[in-house]
Amino acid sequence: MTKKRHAEIAGAGFAGLAAAAALGQRGWSVRVHEMNSELRAFGAGIFIWDNGLRVLNAIGAYLDVRNGAFAAPAYETRTDGKCLSFQAINGPGQYRLLTMTRQHLHAAMVKAALAAGAELVTSSEAVGATPEGELLLADGSRLPADIVLGCDGVRSRVRDSLAIPQERNKYKDGIIRVLTDRTGLKGGEWDHVIDFWAHSPRTLRILYTPSGENDLYMAMMAPVADTEASSIPINPAPWIECFPQLAPALTRLGDRGRYDVYETTKLPYWSVGRVAIVGDSAHAMPPTLAQGAGCAITNALGLAVALEETDTVEAALELWEKRERPLTDHTQRRAAEIAASRVLASGMKWDDEGLRAARHIPTGAAMPFVDAA
Ligand SMILES: Cc1cc2nc3c(=O)[nH]c(=O)nc-3n(C[C@H](O)[C@H](O)[C@H](O)COP(=O)(O)OP(=O)(O)OC[C@H]3O[C@@H](n4cnc5c(N)ncnc54)[C@H](O)[C@@H]3O)c2cc1C
């Protein structure tokens, strides 16, 4: 009997969990190291487009994600009080876009990774990796593997230990993410995803997102230079002045929320020796297309498929990057352009430039959805 191939993964975020599930399904022994003392997601809500839903279907997490997620019937943009774009979604033949809390998505993916046989270790901090295929932990352990995955996010220690050059950019805007309840904001138009923009008296944006039966996620964009609107705890006054219709939600935010400036990380290559850099550690992007996690889990699944299709880890990593990278690069570039120009204020375009990733059928995810009739 041939020995099971073994993967050590740094980071139990969306990329690490998708990789763990996909590799486990293909007969690998997998161990995931999470530096935090519990398995949980940070942030508030999240959008998962059709491409991400297909990956979740392929790794066995889709039904758990769908149950408890929100399927809005429409996505609209309202700028300075005018509706500038309106698109029916989630109906037959329409774009699919589920919204949910991050915790909901994360819990479903933890379950899928465990079901595929992965071992998940908490309070286990990675500090680096060697090209020969060892994961280095903060407690001094060196864990040999057939492949090591750096899924440890935008400030990846695994990536940095390999001295991979990075191109990093920050933008003029950032987002406060908050989760609250939908009291007073339910039914009719309040079931839509609504991208509210205001240009007067200041430029602010709230991406209003029902994210479950009672969960409301708001992504509140404020320029870095607007210290009043970008402050934490949230100062409701400037927000209510621009978006009085959202006052019921804005007045109950308390000290919740965090402000993250839009940023991009780009690497010249995604692997060194037997170490692959997957997810935000390789290609963090502004959230303007809501595809960072979509691309992260697509590339995690794509890597497991490439390892199945080739004889050596080196050949798999070459095939993987060649196959997956062009779409990620396109999505990251477009997300950055949109962040710099704020063009979404004039309405979502629903074209191939912006939604190429959403329309893409990821490698290894062409099978019908488990709930398809
Ligand atoms: C405001 C905002 C809104 C967004 N909205 C969307 C959206 O709607 N849709 C979408 O698809 N994407 C969205 N994104 C992007 C998405 O959040 C990221 O692309 C996604 O979380 C990347 O997943 P990841 O697993 O690569 O990294 P992370 O989610 O950062 O996970 C990394 C994991 O590794 C752990 N870790 C870190 N360092 C170590 C270490 N040294 N050792 C061990 N563990 C470690 C962390 O604790 C964490 O659990 C958004 C991003 C932002 C900032």
CSV table of C-alpha atoms and ligand atoms in Angstrom, one decimal:
chain,number,residue,atom,x,y,z
A,1,MET,CA,0.0,0.0,0.0
A,2,THR,CA,1.3,3.5,-0.9
A,3,LYS,CA,1.8,5.9,2.0
A,4,LYS,CA,-0.7,8.7,2.3
A,5,ARG,CA,0.7,12.0,1.2
A,6,HIS,CA,0.8,14.6,4.0
A,7,ALA,CA,0.0,18.3,4.0
A,8,GLU,CA,0.8,20.8,6.8
A,9,ILE,CA,-1.4,24.0,6.5
A,10,ALA,CA,-0.8,27.3,8.3
A,11,GLY,CA,-4.1,29.1,8.9
A,12,ALA,CA,-7.7,27.9,9.4
A,13,GLY,CA,-9.4,30.7,7.4
A,14,PHE,CA,-11.4,30.1,4.3
A,15,ALA,CA,-8.4,29.2,2.2
A,16,GLY,CA,-6.9,26.8,4.7
A,17,LEU,CA,-10.2,25.0,5.4
A,18,ALA,CA,-11.0,24.7,1.7
A,19,ALA,CA,-7.6,23.2,1.0
A,20,ALA,CA,-7.9,20.9,4.0
A,21,ALA,CA,-11.3,19.6,2.8
A,22,ALA,CA,-10.2,19.2,-0.8
A,23,LEU,CA,-7.0,17.4,0.0
A,24,GLY,CA,-8.7,15.2,2.6
A,25,GLN,CA,-11.3,14.2,0.0
A,26,ARG,CA,-8.4,13.1,-2.2
A,27,GLY,CA,-6.8,10.8,0.3
A,28,TRP,CA,-4.2,13.1,1.8
A,29,SER,CA,-3.5,13.3,5.5
A,30,VAL,CA,-3.9,16.9,6.5
A,31,ARG,CA,-3.1,19.0,9.6
A,32,VAL,CA,-4.2,22.6,9.9
A,33,HIS,CA,-2.6,25.0,12.4
A,34,GLU,CA,-4.6,28.0,13.6
A,35,MET,CA,-2.8,30.5,15.8
A,36,ASN,CA,-6.0,31.6,17.6
A,37,SER,CA,-7.2,29.6,20.6
A,38,GLU,CA,-10.5,28.8,18.9
A,39,LEU,CA,-11.8,28.2,15.4
A,40,ARG,CA,-13.7,31.3,14.4
A,41,ALA,CA,-14.0,33.9,11.6
A,42,PHE,CA,-13.2,37.5,12.0
A,43,GLY,CA,-15.2,40.3,10.3
A,44,ALA,CA,-19.0,40.4,10.0
A,45,GLY,CA,-20.7,39.3,6.9
A,46,ILE,CA,-19.6,38.0,3.5
A,47,PHE,CA,-20.9,37.7,-0.1
A,48,ILE,CA,-20.3,34.4,-1.9
A,49,TRP,CA,-20.9,34.4,-5.6
A,50,ASP,CA,-21.7,31.4,-7.8
A,51,ASN,CA,-18.0,30.5,-8.2
A,52,GLY,CA,-17.5,30.3,-4.5
A,53,LEU,CA,-20.8,28.4,-4.1
A,54,ARG,CA,-19.5,25.8,-6.6
A,55,VAL,CA,-16.3,25.3,-4.6
A,56,LEU,CA,-18.4,24.9,-1.4
A,57,ASN,CA,-20.5,22.3,-3.3
A,58,ALA,CA,-17.3,20.4,-4.3
A,59,ILE,CA,-15.9,20.3,-0.8
A,60,GLY,CA,-19.1,19.2,0.8
A,61,ALA,CA,-20.0,22.5,2.6
A,62,TYR,CA,-22.7,23.8,0.3
A,63,LEU,CA,-25.8,22.6,2.0
A,64,ASP,CA,-24.7,23.8,5.4
A,65,VAL,CA,-23.8,27.1,3.9
A,66,ARG,CA,-27.1,27.5,2.0
A,67,ASN,CA,-29.1,26.7,5.1
A,68,GLY,CA,-28.9,29.9,7.1
A,69,ALA,CA,-27.5,32.1,4.3
A,70,PHE,CA,-29.6,34.8,2.7
A,71,ALA,CA,-30.6,34.8,-1.0
A,72,ALA,CA,-31.6,38.4,-1.7
A,73,PRO,CA,-34.0,38.8,-4.7
A,74,ALA,CA,-32.3,42.0,-6.0
A,75,TYR,CA,-29.1,44.0,-5.9
A,76,GLU,CA,-29.4,47.7,-6.4
A,77,THR,CA,-27.3,50.8,-6.2
A,78,ARG,CA,-28.8,54.0,-4.8
A,79,THR,CA,-26.6,57.1,-5.1
A,80,ASP,CA,-27.6,60.4,-3.6
A,81,GLY,CA,-31.2,59.1,-3.3
A,82,LYS,CA,-31.5,57.8,-7.0
A,83,CYS,CA,-31.6,54.2,-8.0
A,84,LEU,CA,-28.8,53.9,-10.6
A,85,SER,CA,-28.8,50.1,-11.1
A,86,PHE,CA,-31.2,47.3,-10.3
A,87,GLN,CA,-30.6,43.6,-11.0
A,88,ALA,CA,-32.8,40.7,-10.0
A,89,ILE,CA,-30.6,37.9,-8.6
A,90,ASN,CA,-30.9,34.4,-7.2
A,91,GLY,CA,-33.9,33.5,-9.5
A,92,PRO,CA,-33.8,30.8,-12.2
A,93,GLY,CA,-31.1,31.7,-14.8
A,94,GLN,CA,-30.0,34.7,-12.8
A,95,TYR,CA,-26.7,35.4,-11.0
A,96,ARG,CA,-26.4,33.6,-7.7
A,97,LEU,CA,-25.1,35.5,-4.7
A,98,LEU,CA,-25.6,34.3,-1.2
A,99,THR,CA,-24.9,36.6,1.8
A,100,MET,CA,-24.2,35.3,5.3
A,101,THR,CA,-22.3,35.9,8.5
A,102,ARG,CA,-18.7,35.0,8.3
A,103,GLN,CA,-19.2,32.7,11.3
A,104,HIS,CA,-21.9,30.8,9.5
A,105,LEU,CA,-19.6,30.2,6.5
A,106,HIS,CA,-16.6,29.4,8.6
A,107,ALA,CA,-18.5,26.8,10.8
A,108,ALA,CA,-19.7,25.0,7.6
A,109,MET,CA,-16.2,24.9,6.3
A,110,VAL,CA,-14.8,23.6,9.6
A,111,LYS,CA,-17.4,20.8,9.4
A,112,ALA,CA,-16.4,19.9,5.8
A,113,ALA,CA,-12.7,19.8,6.7
A,114,LEU,CA,-13.3,17.6,9.6
A,115,ALA,CA,-15.6,15.3,7.6
A,116,ALA,CA,-12.8,15.0,5.0
A,117,GLY,CA,-10.5,13.7,7.8
A,118,ALA,CA,-8.4,16.9,8.5
A,119,GLU,CA,-6.9,17.5,11.9
A,120,LEU,CA,-7.4,21.1,13.1
A,121,VAL,CA,-5.0,22.3,15.8
A,122,THR,CA,-5.7,25.6,17.6
A,123,SER,CA,-3.2,27.8,19.5
A,124,SER,CA,-0.6,26.6,17.0
A,125,GLU,CA,1.3,29.5,15.4
A,126,ALA,CA,3.4,29.1,12.2
A,127,VAL,CA,6.5,31.2,12.0
A,128,GLY,CA,7.8,30.0,8.7
A,129,ALA,CA,8.5,27.2,6.2
A,130,THR,CA,11.4,25.7,4.3
A,131,PRO,CA,11.4,25.1,0.6
A,132,GLU,CA,12.2,21.4,1.3
A,133,GLY,CA,8.7,21.1,2.9
A,134,GLU,CA,8.8,21.8,6.6
A,135,LEU,CA,6.4,23.9,8.5
A,136,LEU,CA,8.0,25.8,11.4
A,137,LEU,CA,6.0,26.5,14.5
A,138,ALA,CA,6.5,29.1,17.2
A,139,ASP,CA,7.1,26.3,19.8
A,140,GLY,CA,10.2,25.3,17.8
A,141,SER,CA,8.7,22.2,16.1
A,142,ARG,CA,9.7,21.5,12.5
A,143,LEU,CA,6.9,19.5,10.8
A,144,PRO,CA,7.9,17.7,7.5
A,145,ALA,CA,5.3,17.3,4.8
A,146,ASP,CA,4.9,16.5,1.1
A,147,ILE,CA,3.5,20.0,0.8
A,148,VAL,CA,3.2,23.0,3.1
A,149,LEU,CA,0.5,25.6,2.5
A,150,GLY,CA,0.8,29.2,3.7
A,151,CYS,CA,-2.9,30.1,4.2
A,152,ASP,CA,-2.1,32.5,7.0
A,153,GLY,CA,-3.6,35.6,5.6
A,154,VAL,CA,-2.4,39.0,4.5
A,155,ARG,CA,0.4,39.2,7.0
A,156,SER,CA,1.6,35.7,6.3
A,157,ARG,CA,4.6,34.5,8.3
A,158,VAL,CA,5.1,31.5,6.0
A,159,ARG,CA,5.3,33.8,2.9
A,160,ASP,CA,7.6,36.2,4.6
A,161,SER,CA,10.0,33.5,5.8
A,162,LEU,CA,10.6,32.5,2.2
A,163,ALA,CA,11.5,36.1,1.3
A,164,ILE,CA,9.1,36.2,-1.6
A,165,PRO,CA,9.1,39.8,-2.9
A,166,GLN,CA,5.7,41.6,-2.5
A,167,GLU,CA,4.0,44.5,-4.2
A,168,ARG,CA,1.6,46.0,-1.6
A,169,ASN,CA,-0.7,48.9,-2.2
A,170,LYS,CA,-3.1,50.8,0.1
A,171,TYR,CA,-6.0,52.9,-1.1
A,172,LYS,CA,-7.7,56.1,-0.1
A,173,ASP,CA,-10.8,54.3,1.4
A,174,GLY,CA,-11.5,51.7,4.0
A,175,ILE,CA,-14.5,49.9,5.4
A,176,ILE,CA,-16.0,49.5,8.8
A,177,ARG,CA,-17.7,46.0,9.0
A,178,VAL,CA,-20.6,45.6,11.4
A,179,LEU,CA,-23.1,43.0,12.1
A,180,THR,CA,-26.4,43.9,13.7
A,181,ASP,CA,-30.0,42.7,13.6
A,182,ARG,CA,-32.7,43.4,11.0
A,183,THR,CA,-35.3,44.8,13.4
A,184,GLY,CA,-37.4,47.4,11.6
A,185,LEU,CA,-35.6,46.6,8.3
A,186,LYS,CA,-37.4,43.5,6.9
A,187,GLY,CA,-39.5,42.7,3.9
A,188,GLY,CA,-39.9,44.4,0.5
A,189,GLU,CA,-36.9,46.6,-0.5
A,190,TRP,CA,-35.2,45.8,2.9
A,191,ASP,CA,-34.7,42.3,1.6
A,192,HIS,CA,-32.5,43.6,-1.2
A,193,VAL,CA,-28.8,44.1,-1.1
A,194,ILE,CA,-28.6,47.9,-1.5
A,195,ASP,CA,-25.4,49.8,-2.2
A,196,PHE,CA,-26.1,53.2,-0.8
A,197,TRP,CA,-23.7,56.0,-1.8
A,198,ALA,CA,-23.7,59.7,-0.8
A,199,HIS,CA,-21.5,62.5,-2.1
A,200,SER,CA,-22.9,65.3,0.0
A,201,PRO,CA,-22.2,66.6,2.6
A,202,ARG,CA,-19.3,64.0,2.4
A,203,THR,CA,-18.5,60.8,0.4
A,204,LEU,CA,-19.7,57.7,2.3
A,205,ARG,CA,-21.1,54.4,1.3
A,206,ILE,CA,-23.0,51.7,3.1
A,207,LEU,CA,-23.4,48.3,1.5
A,208,TYR,CA,-26.6,47.2,3.2
A,209,THR,CA,-26.7,43.4,3.2
A,210,PRO,CA,-29.3,41.1,4.8
A,211,SER,CA,-27.3,38.1,5.8
A,212,GLY,CA,-29.7,35.7,7.4
A,213,GLU,CA,-33.2,35.6,8.9
A,214,ASN,CA,-32.2,38.2,11.5
A,215,ASP,CA,-28.7,39.3,10.6
A,216,LEU,CA,-27.8,42.5,8.9
A,217,TYR,CA,-24.3,43.1,7.7
A,218,MET,CA,-23.3,46.7,6.8
A,219,ALA,CA,-20.0,47.4,5.1
A,220,MET,CA,-19.5,51.2,5.7
A,221,MET,CA,-16.9,52.8,3.4
A,222,ALA,CA,-15.3,56.0,4.5
A,223,PRO,CA,-12.2,57.7,3.2
A,224,VAL,CA,-9.1,57.3,5.3
A,225,ALA,CA,-8.9,61.1,5.4
A,226,ASP,CA,-12.4,61.3,7.0
A,227,THR,CA,-11.3,60.7,10.6
A,228,GLU,CA,-14.8,61.4,11.9
A,229,ALA,CA,-16.6,58.8,9.8
A,230,SER,CA,-13.8,56.2,9.9
A,231,SER,CA,-13.5,56.3,13.7
A,232,ILE,CA,-14.1,53.3,16.0
A,233,PRO,CA,-16.3,53.1,18.0
A,234,ILE,CA,-18.6,54.3,15.2
A,235,ASN,CA,-19.8,57.8,15.3
A,236,PRO,CA,-23.3,57.5,14.0
A,237,ALA,CA,-23.9,61.2,13.3
A,238,PRO,CA,-22.1,61.6,9.9
A,239,TRP,CA,-23.6,58.3,8.7
A,240,ILE,CA,-27.2,59.2,9.7
A,241,GLU,CA,-26.8,62.5,8.1
A,242,CYS,CA,-26.0,60.8,4.7
A,243,PHE,CA,-28.3,57.8,5.1
A,244,PRO,CA,-31.2,58.8,7.4
A,245,GLN,CA,-33.3,55.8,6.2
A,246,LEU,CA,-30.7,53.5,7.9
A,247,ALA,CA,-31.0,55.3,11.2
A,248,PRO,CA,-32.8,52.3,12.9
A,249,ALA,CA,-29.7,50.2,12.3
A,250,LEU,CA,-27.0,52.9,12.7
A,251,THR,CA,-28.2,53.9,16.2
A,252,ARG,CA,-27.8,50.5,17.7
A,253,LEU,CA,-24.2,49.7,16.7
A,254,GLY,CA,-22.6,50.5,20.1
A,255,ASP,CA,-18.9,49.8,20.1
A,256,ARG,CA,-19.0,47.1,17.4
A,257,GLY,CA,-17.0,47.2,14.2
A,258,ARG,CA,-13.5,47.6,12.8
A,259,TYR,CA,-12.0,49.8,10.1
A,260,ASP,CA,-9.8,48.1,7.5
A,261,VAL,CA,-8.1,50.2,4.7
A,262,TYR,CA,-8.4,48.6,1.3
A,263,GLU,CA,-5.2,46.9,0.3
A,264,THR,CA,-3.6,44.7,-2.3
A,265,THR,CA,-0.8,42.1,-2.0
A,266,LYS,CA,0.7,40.7,-5.2
A,267,LEU,CA,3.5,38.1,-5.5
A,268,PRO,CA,5.7,37.4,-8.5
A,269,TYR,CA,5.2,33.6,-7.9
A,270,TRP,CA,2.9,31.6,-5.6
A,271,SER,CA,5.2,28.8,-4.5
A,272,VAL,CA,8.8,28.1,-3.4
A,273,GLY,CA,9.9,24.4,-3.5
A,274,ARG,CA,7.2,22.5,-1.7
A,275,VAL,CA,5.5,25.5,-0.2
A,276,ALA,CA,2.4,27.0,-1.8
A,277,ILE,CA,1.0,30.4,-0.7
A,278,VAL,CA,-2.8,30.3,-0.9
A,279,GLY,CA,-5.5,32.9,-0.4
A,280,ASP,CA,-4.9,36.5,0.9
A,281,SER,CA,-1.3,35.6,1.7
A,282,ALA,CA,-0.8,35.5,-2.1
A,283,HIS,CA,-3.4,37.9,-3.5
A,284,ALA,CA,-5.2,40.1,-1.0
A,285,MET,CA,-7.5,42.5,-2.9
A,286,PRO,CA,-9.9,45.3,-2.0
A,287,PRO,CA,-13.4,44.0,-1.3
A,288,THR,CA,-15.0,45.9,-4.2
A,289,LEU,CA,-15.9,42.8,-6.2
A,290,ALA,CA,-16.5,40.6,-3.1
A,291,GLN,CA,-14.2,38.0,-4.5
A,292,GLY,CA,-11.2,37.7,-2.1
A,293,ALA,CA,-12.6,34.6,-0.4
A,294,GLY,CA,-14.1,33.4,-3.6
A,295,CYS,CA,-10.7,33.4,-5.3
A,296,ALA,CA,-9.0,32.0,-2.1
A,297,ILE,CA,-11.2,28.9,-2.0
A,298,THR,CA,-11.2,28.5,-5.8
A,299,ASN,CA,-7.4,28.4,-5.7
A,300,ALA,CA,-7.3,26.1,-2.7
A,301,LEU,CA,-9.5,23.5,-4.5
A,302,GLY,CA,-7.5,24.1,-7.7
A,303,LEU,CA,-4.3,23.2,-5.9
A,304,ALA,CA,-5.8,19.9,-4.6
A,305,VAL,CA,-6.9,19.0,-8.2
A,306,ALA,CA,-3.5,19.8,-9.7
A,307,LEU,CA,-1.8,17.6,-7.1
A,308,GLU,CA,-4.1,14.8,-8.1
A,309,GLU,CA,-3.4,15.3,-11.8
A,310,THR,CA,0.4,15.3,-11.7
A,311,ASP,CA,3.2,13.0,-10.4
A,312,THR,CA,5.2,15.5,-8.4
A,313,VAL,CA,4.5,18.4,-6.1
A,314,GLU,CA,6.7,20.6,-8.2
A,315,ALA,CA,4.7,19.8,-11.4
A,316,ALA,CA,1.5,20.3,-9.6
A,317,LEU,CA,2.5,23.8,-8.3
A,318,GLU,CA,3.5,24.8,-11.8
A,319,LEU,CA,0.2,23.6,-13.3
A,320,TRP,CA,-1.8,25.2,-10.5
A,321,GLU,CA,-0.3,28.6,-10.9
A,322,LYS,CA,-0.5,28.6,-14.7
A,323,ARG,CA,-4.2,27.5,-14.6
A,324,GLU,CA,-5.6,29.6,-11.7
A,325,ARG,CA,-3.5,32.7,-11.7
A,326,PRO,CA,-4.8,34.6,-14.8
A,327,LEU,CA,-8.4,34.9,-13.3
A,328,THR,CA,-7.1,35.9,-9.9
A,329,ASP,CA,-4.8,38.5,-11.4
A,330,HIS,CA,-7.7,39.9,-13.5
A,331,THR,CA,-10.0,40.0,-10.5
A,332,GLN,CA,-7.5,41.6,-8.2
A,333,ARG,CA,-6.6,44.3,-10.9
A,334,ARG,CA,-10.2,45.1,-11.5
A,335,ALA,CA,-11.0,45.2,-7.7
A,336,ALA,CA,-8.1,47.6,-7.3
A,337,GLU,CA,-9.3,49.9,-10.2
A,338,ILE,CA,-12.7,50.0,-8.7
A,339,ALA,CA,-11.3,50.9,-5.3
A,340,ALA,CA,-9.3,53.7,-6.8
A,341,SER,CA,-12.0,55.2,-8.9
A,342,ARG,CA,-15.1,54.6,-6.7
A,343,VAL,CA,-16.9,53.8,-10.0
A,344,LEU,CA,-19.5,51.6,-8.2
A,345,ALA,CA,-21.2,54.8,-7.1
A,346,SER,CA,-22.5,55.1,-10.7
A,347,GLY,CA,-24.0,51.6,-10.5
A,348,MET,CA,-22.9,48.0,-10.8
A,349,LYS,CA,-22.1,47.1,-14.4
A,350,TRP,CA,-22.8,43.3,-14.3
A,351,ASP,CA,-20.3,42.8,-17.1
A,352,ASP,CA,-17.6,40.3,-17.8
A,353,GLU,CA,-14.9,42.7,-16.6
A,354,GLY,CA,-16.3,42.8,-13.1
A,355,LEU,CA,-18.0,39.4,-12.9
A,356,ARG,CA,-15.6,37.2,-14.7
A,357,ALA,CA,-14.7,35.4,-11.5
A,358,ALA,CA,-18.4,35.0,-10.5
A,359,ARG,CA,-19.2,33.4,-13.9
A,360,HIS,CA,-16.2,31.1,-13.8
A,361,ILE,CA,-16.6,27.4,-13.1
A,362,PRO,CA,-13.7,26.6,-10.8
A,363,THR,CA,-11.3,23.7,-11.5
A,364,GLY,CA,-12.8,20.6,-9.8
A,365,ALA,CA,-16.2,22.2,-9.3
A,366,ALA,CA,-18.2,21.4,-12.4
A,367,MET,CA,-20.5,18.9,-10.8
A,368,PRO,CA,-24.2,19.7,-10.3
A,369,PHE,CA,-25.2,21.3,-7.0
A,370,VAL,CA,-26.3,18.7,-4.4
A,371,ASP,CA,-29.7,20.4,-4.3
A,372,ALA,CA,-30.1,20.6,-8.1
A,373,ALA,CA,-33.5,19.1,-9.1
B,1,LIG,C1,-13.9,44.7,4.4
B,1,LIG,C2,-13.8,43.4,3.7
B,1,LIG,C3,-14.9,42.8,3.1
B,1,LIG,C4,-14.7,41.6,2.4
B,1,LIG,N1,-15.8,41.0,1.8
B,1,LIG,C5,-15.7,39.9,1.0
B,1,LIG,C6,-16.8,39.3,0.4
B,1,LIG,O1,-18.0,39.7,0.6
B,1,LIG,N2,-16.6,38.2,-0.4
B,1,LIG,C7,-15.4,37.6,-0.5
B,1,LIG,O2,-15.2,36.6,-1.3
B,1,LIG,N3,-14.3,38.1,0.1
B,1,LIG,C8,-14.4,39.3,0.8
B,1,LIG,N4,-13.3,39.8,1.5
B,1,LIG,C9,-12.0,39.1,1.4
B,1,LIG,C10,-11.9,37.9,2.3
B,1,LIG,O3,-12.2,38.3,3.6
B,1,LIG,C11,-10.5,37.4,2.2
B,1,LIG,O4,-10.1,37.2,0.9
B,1,LIG,C12,-10.5,36.0,2.9
B,1,LIG,O5,-10.8,36.1,4.3
B,1,LIG,C13,-9.2,35.3,2.7
B,1,LIG,O6,-9.1,34.1,3.3
B,1,LIG,P1,-7.8,33.5,3.8
B,1,LIG,O7,-8.1,32.2,4.4
B,1,LIG,O8,-6.8,33.6,2.7
B,1,LIG,O9,-7.2,34.5,4.9
B,1,LIG,P2,-7.8,34.8,6.4
B,1,LIG,O10,-9.3,34.9,6.3
B,1,LIG,O11,-7.1,36.0,6.8
B,1,LIG,O12,-7.5,33.6,7.3
B,1,LIG,C14,-6.1,33.4,7.7
B,1,LIG,C15,-6.2,32.5,8.9
B,1,LIG,O13,-4.9,32.2,9.3
B,1,LIG,C16,-4.7,32.4,10.7
B,1,LIG,N5,-3.3,32.8,10.9
B,1,LIG,C17,-2.7,34.0,10.6
B,1,LIG,N6,-1.4,33.9,10.9
B,1,LIG,C18,-1.1,32.7,11.4
B,1,LIG,C19,0.0,32.0,11.8
B,1,LIG,N7,1.2,32.6,11.8
B,1,LIG,N8,-0.1,30.7,12.2
B,1,LIG,C20,-1.3,30.1,12.2
B,1,LIG,N9,-2.4,30.7,11.8
B,1,LIG,C21,-2.4,32.0,11.4
B,1,LIG,C22,-5.7,33.5,11.0
B,1,LIG,O14,-6.0,33.6,12.4
B,1,LIG,C23,-6.9,33.1,10.2
B,1,LIG,O15,-7.7,32.2,10.8
B,1,LIG,C24,-13.4,41.0,2.2
B,1,LIG,C25,-12.3,41.6,2.8
B,1,LIG,C26,-12.5,42.8,3.5
B,1,LIG,C27,-11.3,43.4,4.2
